[in-house]
Coordinates of C-alpha atoms and ligand atoms in Angstrom, one line a residue:
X230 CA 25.2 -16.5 38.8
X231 CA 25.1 -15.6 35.1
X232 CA 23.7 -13.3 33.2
X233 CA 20.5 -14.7 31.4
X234 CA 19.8 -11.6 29.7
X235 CA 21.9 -10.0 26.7
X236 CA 21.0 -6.1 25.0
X237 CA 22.8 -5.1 21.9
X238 CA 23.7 -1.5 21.3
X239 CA 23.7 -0.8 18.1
X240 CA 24.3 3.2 17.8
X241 CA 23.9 3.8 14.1
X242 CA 20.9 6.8 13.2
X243 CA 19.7 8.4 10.2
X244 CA 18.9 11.8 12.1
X245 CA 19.6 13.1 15.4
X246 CA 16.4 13.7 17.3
X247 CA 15.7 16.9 19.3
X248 CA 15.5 15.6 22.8
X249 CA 17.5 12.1 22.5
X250 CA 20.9 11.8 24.5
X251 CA 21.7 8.5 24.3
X252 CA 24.6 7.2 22.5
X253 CA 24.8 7.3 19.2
X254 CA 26.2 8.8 15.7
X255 CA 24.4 10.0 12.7
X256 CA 25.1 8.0 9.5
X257 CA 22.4 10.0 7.5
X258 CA 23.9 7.9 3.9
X259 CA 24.2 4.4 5.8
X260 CA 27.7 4.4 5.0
X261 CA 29.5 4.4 8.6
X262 CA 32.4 1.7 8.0
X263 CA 31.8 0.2 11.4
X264 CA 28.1 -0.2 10.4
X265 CA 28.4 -3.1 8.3
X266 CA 30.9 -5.1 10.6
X267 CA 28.9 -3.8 14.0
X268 CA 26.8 -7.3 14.5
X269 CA 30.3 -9.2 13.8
X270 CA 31.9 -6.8 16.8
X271 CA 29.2 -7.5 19.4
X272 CA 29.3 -11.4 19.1
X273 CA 33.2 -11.1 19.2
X274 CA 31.9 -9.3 22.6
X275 CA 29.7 -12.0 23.6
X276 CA 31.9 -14.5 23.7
X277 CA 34.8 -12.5 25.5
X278 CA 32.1 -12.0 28.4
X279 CA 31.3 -16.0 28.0
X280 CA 35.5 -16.1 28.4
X281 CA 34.8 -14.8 31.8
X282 CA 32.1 -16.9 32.9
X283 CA 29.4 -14.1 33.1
X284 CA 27.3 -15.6 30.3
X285 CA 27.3 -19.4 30.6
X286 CA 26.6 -21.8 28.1
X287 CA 24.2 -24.0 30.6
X288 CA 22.3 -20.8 31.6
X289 CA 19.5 -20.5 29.3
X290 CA 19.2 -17.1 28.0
X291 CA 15.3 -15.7 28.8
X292 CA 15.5 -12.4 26.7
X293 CA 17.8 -10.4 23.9
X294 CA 17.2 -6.8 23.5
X295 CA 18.2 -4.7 19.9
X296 CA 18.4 -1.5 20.9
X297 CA 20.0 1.8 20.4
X298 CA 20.3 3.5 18.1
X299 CA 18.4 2.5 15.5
X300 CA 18.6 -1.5 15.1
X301 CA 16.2 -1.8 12.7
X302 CA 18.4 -0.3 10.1
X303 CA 20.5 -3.7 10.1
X304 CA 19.1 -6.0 7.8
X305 CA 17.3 -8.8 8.7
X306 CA 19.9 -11.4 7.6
X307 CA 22.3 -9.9 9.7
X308 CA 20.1 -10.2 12.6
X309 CA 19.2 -13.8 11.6
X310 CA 22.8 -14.7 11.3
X311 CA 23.7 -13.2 14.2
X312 CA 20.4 -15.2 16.2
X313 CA 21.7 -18.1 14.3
X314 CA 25.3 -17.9 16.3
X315 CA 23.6 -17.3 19.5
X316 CA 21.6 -20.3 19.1
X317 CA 24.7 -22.1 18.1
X318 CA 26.9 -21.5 21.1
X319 CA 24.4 -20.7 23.8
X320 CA 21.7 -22.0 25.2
X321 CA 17.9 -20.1 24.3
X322 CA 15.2 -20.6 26.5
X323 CA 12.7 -21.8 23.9
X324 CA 10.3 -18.5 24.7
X325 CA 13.2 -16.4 25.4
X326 CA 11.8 -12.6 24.6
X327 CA 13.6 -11.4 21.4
X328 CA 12.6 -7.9 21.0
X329 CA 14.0 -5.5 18.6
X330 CA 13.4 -1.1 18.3
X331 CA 11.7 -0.3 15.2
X332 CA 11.8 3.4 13.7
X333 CA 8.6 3.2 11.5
X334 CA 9.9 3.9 7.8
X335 CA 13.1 1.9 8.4
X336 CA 11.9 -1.9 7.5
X337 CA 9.3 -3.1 5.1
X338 CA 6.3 -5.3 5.5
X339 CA 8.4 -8.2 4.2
X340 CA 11.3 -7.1 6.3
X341 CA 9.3 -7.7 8.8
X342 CA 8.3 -11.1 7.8
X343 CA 12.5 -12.0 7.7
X344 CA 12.3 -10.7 11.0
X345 CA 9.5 -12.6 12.6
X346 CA 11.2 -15.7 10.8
X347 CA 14.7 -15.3 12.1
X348 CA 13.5 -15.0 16.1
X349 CA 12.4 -11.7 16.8
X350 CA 8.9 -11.8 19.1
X351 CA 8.6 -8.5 20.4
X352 CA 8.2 -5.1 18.1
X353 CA 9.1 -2.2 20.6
X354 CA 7.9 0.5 17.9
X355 CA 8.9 4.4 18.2
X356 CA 5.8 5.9 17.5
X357 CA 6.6 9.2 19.9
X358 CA 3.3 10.8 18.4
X359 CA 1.0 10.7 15.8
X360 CA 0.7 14.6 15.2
X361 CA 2.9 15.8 12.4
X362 CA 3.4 19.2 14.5
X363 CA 5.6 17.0 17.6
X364 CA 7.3 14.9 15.0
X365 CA 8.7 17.8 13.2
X366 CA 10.0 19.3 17.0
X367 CA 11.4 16.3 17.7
X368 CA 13.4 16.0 14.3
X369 CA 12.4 12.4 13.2
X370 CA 12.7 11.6 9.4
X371 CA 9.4 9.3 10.0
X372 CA 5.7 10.9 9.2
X373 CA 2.8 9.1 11.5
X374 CA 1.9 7.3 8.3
X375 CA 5.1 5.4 8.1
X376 CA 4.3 4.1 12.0
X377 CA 0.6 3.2 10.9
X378 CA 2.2 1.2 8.0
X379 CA 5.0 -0.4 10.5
X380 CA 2.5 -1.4 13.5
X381 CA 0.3 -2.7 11.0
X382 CA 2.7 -4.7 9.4
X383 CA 3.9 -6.2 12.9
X384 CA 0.4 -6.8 13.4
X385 CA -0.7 -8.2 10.8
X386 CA 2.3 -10.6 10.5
X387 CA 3.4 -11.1 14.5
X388 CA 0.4 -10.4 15.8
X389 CA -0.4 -8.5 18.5
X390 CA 1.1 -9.9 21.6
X391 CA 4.3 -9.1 19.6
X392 CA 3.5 -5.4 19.5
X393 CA 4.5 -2.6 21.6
X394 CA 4.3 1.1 20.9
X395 CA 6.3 3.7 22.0
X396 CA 5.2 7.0 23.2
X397 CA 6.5 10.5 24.1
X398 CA 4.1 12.8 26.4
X399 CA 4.4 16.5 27.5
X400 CA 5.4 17.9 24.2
X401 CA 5.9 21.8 24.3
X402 CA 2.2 22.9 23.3
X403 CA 0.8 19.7 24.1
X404 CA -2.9 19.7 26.3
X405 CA -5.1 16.5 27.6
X406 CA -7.2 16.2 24.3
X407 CA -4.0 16.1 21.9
X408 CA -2.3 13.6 24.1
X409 CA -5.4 11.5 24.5
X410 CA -5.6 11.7 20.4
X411 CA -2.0 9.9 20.7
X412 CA -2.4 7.4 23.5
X413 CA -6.1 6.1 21.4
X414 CA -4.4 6.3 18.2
X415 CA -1.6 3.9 19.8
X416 CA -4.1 1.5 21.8
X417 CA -6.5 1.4 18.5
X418 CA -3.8 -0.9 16.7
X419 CA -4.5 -3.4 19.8
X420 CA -0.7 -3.6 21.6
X421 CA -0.1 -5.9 24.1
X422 CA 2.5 -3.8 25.6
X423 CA 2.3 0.4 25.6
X424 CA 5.2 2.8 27.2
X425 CA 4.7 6.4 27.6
X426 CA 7.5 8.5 28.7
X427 CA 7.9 11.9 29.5
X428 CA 9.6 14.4 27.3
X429 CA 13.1 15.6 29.1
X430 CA 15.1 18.5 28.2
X431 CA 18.7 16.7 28.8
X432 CA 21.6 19.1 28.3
X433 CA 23.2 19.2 25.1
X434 CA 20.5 18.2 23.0
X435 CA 18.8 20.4 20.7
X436 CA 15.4 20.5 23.0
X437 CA 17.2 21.6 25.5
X438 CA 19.0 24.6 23.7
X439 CA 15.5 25.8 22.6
X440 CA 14.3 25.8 25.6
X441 CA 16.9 27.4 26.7
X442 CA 15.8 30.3 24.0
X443 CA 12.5 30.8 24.8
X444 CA 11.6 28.9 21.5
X445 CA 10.0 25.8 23.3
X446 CA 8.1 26.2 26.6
X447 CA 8.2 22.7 29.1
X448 CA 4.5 22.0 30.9
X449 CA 4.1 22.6 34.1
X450 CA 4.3 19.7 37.0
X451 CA 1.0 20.0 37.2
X452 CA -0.2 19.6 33.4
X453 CA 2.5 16.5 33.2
X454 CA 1.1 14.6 36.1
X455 CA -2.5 15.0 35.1
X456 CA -1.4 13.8 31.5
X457 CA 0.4 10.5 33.4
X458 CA -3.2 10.0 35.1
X459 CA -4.8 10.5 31.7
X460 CA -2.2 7.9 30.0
X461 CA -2.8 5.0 33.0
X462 CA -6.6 5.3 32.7
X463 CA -6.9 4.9 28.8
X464 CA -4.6 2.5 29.1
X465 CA -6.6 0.3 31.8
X466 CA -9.6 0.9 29.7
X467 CA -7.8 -1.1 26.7
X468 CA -7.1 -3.6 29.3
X469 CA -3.5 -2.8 29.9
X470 CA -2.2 -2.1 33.5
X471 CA 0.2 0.0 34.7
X472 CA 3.2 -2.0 36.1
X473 CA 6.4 0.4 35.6
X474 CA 6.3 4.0 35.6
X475 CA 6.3 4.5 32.2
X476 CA 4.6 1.3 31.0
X477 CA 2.0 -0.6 30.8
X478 CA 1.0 -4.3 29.7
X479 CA -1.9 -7.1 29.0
X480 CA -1.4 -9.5 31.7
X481 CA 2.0 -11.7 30.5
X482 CA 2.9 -9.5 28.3
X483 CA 4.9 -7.3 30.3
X484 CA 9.1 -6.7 29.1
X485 CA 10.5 -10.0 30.6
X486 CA 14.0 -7.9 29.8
X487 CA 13.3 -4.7 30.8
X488 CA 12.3 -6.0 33.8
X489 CA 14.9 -8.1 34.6
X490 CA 17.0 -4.6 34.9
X491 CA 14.5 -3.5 37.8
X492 CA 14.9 -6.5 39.7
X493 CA 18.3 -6.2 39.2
X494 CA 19.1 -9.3 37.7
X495 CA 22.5 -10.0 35.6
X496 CA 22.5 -8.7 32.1
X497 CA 25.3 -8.3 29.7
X498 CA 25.4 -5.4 27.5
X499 CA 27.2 -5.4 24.3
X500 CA 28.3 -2.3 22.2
X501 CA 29.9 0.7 22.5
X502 CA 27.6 2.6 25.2
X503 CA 26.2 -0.2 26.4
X504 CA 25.7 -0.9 30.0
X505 CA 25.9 -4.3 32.0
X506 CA 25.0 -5.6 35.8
X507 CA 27.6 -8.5 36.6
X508 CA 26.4 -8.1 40.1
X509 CA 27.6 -6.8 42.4
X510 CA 29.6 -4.5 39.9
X511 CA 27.7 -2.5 36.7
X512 CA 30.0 -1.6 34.0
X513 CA 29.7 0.2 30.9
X514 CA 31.2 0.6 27.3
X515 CA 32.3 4.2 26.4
X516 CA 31.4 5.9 24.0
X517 CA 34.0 5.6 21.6
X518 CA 33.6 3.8 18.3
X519 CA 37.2 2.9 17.1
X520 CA 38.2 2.3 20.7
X521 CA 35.3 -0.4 20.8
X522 CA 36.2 -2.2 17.8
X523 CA 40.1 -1.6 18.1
X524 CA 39.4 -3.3 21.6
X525 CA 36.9 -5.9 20.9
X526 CA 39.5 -7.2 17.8
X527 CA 42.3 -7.5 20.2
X528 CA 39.9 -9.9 22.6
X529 CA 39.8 -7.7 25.5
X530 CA 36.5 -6.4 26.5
X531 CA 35.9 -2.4 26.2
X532 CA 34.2 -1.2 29.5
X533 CA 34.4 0.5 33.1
X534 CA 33.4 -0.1 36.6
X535 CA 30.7 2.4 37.2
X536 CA 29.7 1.3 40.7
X537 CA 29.3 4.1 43.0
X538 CA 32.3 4.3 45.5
X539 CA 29.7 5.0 48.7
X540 CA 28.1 2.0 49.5
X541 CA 25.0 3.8 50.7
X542 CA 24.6 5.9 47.5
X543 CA 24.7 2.1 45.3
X544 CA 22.0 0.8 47.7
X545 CA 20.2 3.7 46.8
X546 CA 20.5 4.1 43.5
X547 CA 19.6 -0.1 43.1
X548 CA 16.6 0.6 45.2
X549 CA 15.0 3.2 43.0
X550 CA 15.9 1.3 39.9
X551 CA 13.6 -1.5 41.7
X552 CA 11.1 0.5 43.2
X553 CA 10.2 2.0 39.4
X554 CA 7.9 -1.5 39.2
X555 CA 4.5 -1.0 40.5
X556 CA 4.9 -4.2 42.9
X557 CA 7.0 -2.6 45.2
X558 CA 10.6 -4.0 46.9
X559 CA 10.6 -6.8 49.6
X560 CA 13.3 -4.8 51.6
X561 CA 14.0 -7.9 53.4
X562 CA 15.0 -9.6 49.8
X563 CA 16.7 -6.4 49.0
X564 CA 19.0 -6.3 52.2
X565 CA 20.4 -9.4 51.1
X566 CA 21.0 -8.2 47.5
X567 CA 22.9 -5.4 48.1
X568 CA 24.4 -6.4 51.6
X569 CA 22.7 -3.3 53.6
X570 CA 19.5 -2.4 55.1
X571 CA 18.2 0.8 54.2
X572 CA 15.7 0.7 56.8
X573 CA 18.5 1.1 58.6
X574 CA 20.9 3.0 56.3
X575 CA 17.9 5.9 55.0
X576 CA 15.9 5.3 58.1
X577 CA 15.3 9.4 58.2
X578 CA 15.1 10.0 54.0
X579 CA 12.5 6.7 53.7
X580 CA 10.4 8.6 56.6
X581 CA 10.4 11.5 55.2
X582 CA 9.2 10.0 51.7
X583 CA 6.6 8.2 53.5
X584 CA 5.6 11.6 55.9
X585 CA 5.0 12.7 52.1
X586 CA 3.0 10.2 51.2
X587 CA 5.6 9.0 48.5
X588 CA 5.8 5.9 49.4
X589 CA 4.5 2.9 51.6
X590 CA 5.6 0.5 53.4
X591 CA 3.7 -2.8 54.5
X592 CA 5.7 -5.3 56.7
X593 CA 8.8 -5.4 54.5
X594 CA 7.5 -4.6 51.3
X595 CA 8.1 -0.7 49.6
X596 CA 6.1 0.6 47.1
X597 CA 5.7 4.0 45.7
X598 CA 2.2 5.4 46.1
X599 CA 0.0 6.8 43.4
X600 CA 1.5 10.2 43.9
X601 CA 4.9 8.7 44.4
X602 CA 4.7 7.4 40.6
X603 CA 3.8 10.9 39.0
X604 CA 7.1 11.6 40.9
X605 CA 9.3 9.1 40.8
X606 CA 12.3 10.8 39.3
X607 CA 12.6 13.1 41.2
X608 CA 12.4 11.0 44.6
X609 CA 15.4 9.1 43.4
X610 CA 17.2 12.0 43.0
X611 CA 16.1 13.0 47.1
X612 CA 16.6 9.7 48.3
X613 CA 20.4 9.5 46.8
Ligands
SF4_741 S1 16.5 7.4 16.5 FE1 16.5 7.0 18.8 S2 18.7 6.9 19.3 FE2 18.6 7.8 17.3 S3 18.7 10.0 17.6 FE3 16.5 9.4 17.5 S4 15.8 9.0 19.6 FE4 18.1 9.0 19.6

């Protein structure tokens, strides 16, 4: 099988933002030499993984992802020529999903017209919050009249099936009438897709540190679930369901790519901290600029194996990855994915989850209860 599903890590950002972790540097000027040559690096990628047969040719691929990062810092003529390649070399379903991550302030209205003209379908916007109070703890450069401007401008010239909007919930501070001012202020612009996620105080990042100060205070369990209730029930009333734990989507409009990671299909990640699934192995890219491009320019591809040496620990960690999507897992489907039953395997962890009232199971199929979903992190981390 081959990957039918390509992300692009591009790991360039203006500022570094109080909770993030992910990979990335700050290029506060723009002038990070690798910047300008990054889109020429990841296609050089693409077609080493094509070398190797993991992205075909005669597989039609469904969805492209631009994240990071901050993608929408690269100009839309670099992401039209780079499109432009794909299409030249590979075949594109012809309603393959082509999203890119906007940080409102970072492209104009007609940027995004250059956008929506060179491919790009699907607007994943980084709102966070609308309240200038989160936005400066969270140490964005944007004000919540830069996102107004940016969704309306995806609106207005996508339209709205092309729009998502990203939230952050739980701030430090934060109560129910503050977050529902967010969630409404988000689902007033009309998105077809919505994802809320909860803050996280990751070590090393600057959250984390003033938390660890007494500066910020986390909410409680309690407070964060009830907000997660709060979120799913505006969001049905707007006519968006809940069908991932952090996300929610007009019927058809759910992430076609997001959701081929949760059922675990094949997609190639290109970039320095990217990650790919070439099942049965998942790799990833380290985090090392020079090393990537050094690599890349040499034709040998720049990653590791990061499959877990226990097979039962893999099976788990695949499952909860799976089990994140409203719909459940068909555990008979899933046996024959990862070669292991974990009926069989976590036959005393799965009853205890279900003794809990975590989860469900019906005939074959798993699914996490209501109560499971406010805690679904934290069951992984039990179940593995
Ligand atoms: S813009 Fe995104 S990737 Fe960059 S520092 Fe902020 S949260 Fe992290």
């Amino acid at each position: 099988m081959t990957a039918a599903s390509v992300y692009l890590h591009v790991p360039f950002c203006r500022q570094r933002c109080s909770y993030c972790d992910f990979f990335r540097v700050t290029d506060a000027e723009g002038t990070h030499p690798l910047a300008a040559r990054w889109f020429d690096l990841l296609w050089q990628e693409l077609l080493l993984w094509r070398a190797e047969g993991a992205v075909s040719p005669e597989t039609p691929l469904r969805t492209i992802y631009m994240g990071g990062g901050t993608p929408s810092l690269t100009t839309p003529r670099v992401i039209g020529d780079f499109l432009n390649r794909v299409r030249g070399e590979f075949a594109v379903a012809s309603d393959c999903e082509i999203t890119l991550e906007m940080q409102p302030g970072t492209t104009t209205r007609a940027g995004v017209e250059e956008l929506a003209a060179a491919g790009i379908n699907r607007f994943s916007v980084g709102a966070q919050t609308f309240s200038q109070r989160w936005l400066d703890l969270s140490g964005r450069r944007h004000s919540a009249d830069d996102t107004r401007t940016t969704i309306t401008a995806v609106r207005e010239v996508a339209g709205d099936t092309a729009l998502s909007v990203d939230l952050i919930a739980a701030w430090p501070g934060q109560d129910l009438t503050a977050l529902r001012g967010d969630v409404e202020e988000a689902l007033s612009f009309g998105p077809a897709h919505l994802s809320v996620y909860e803050l996280t105080f990751k070590d090393g990042t600057e959250l984390a540190r003033a938390e660890g100060a007494g500066e910020v205070v986390a909410l409680s369990e309690d407070d964060r679930a009830e907000m997660f209730i709060e979120v799913a029930c505006l969001a049905a009333a707007a006519g968006l369901a809940q069908y991932e734990v952090s996300n929610f989507a007009r019927p058809g409009s759910e992430s076609r790519h997001n959701t081929a990671y949760w059922t675990l299909d094949d997609c190639v990640g290109l970039g320095a901290g990217a990650h790919s699934l070439v099942w049965p192995h998942r790799y990833s890219n380290p985090h090392d600029l020079g090393g990537y491009a050094a690599s890349v320019e040499q034709g040998r591809l720049f990653r590791v194996v990061n499959d877990a040496a226990d097979p039962e620990i893999f099976a788990a960690e695949n499952l909860f990855m799976a089990l994140r999507l409203l719909r459940g897992v068909d555990l008979d489907w899933f046996a024959g994915r990862v070669g292991s039953d974990v009926r069989q395997t976590h036959a005393i962890a799965l009853a205890r989850l279900q003794e809990a009232g975590l989860v469900e199971l019906n005939d074959s199929l798993l699914r996490l209860t209501s109560e499971g979903l406010l805690r679904a992190d934290g069951i992984a981390a039990l179940f593995v």
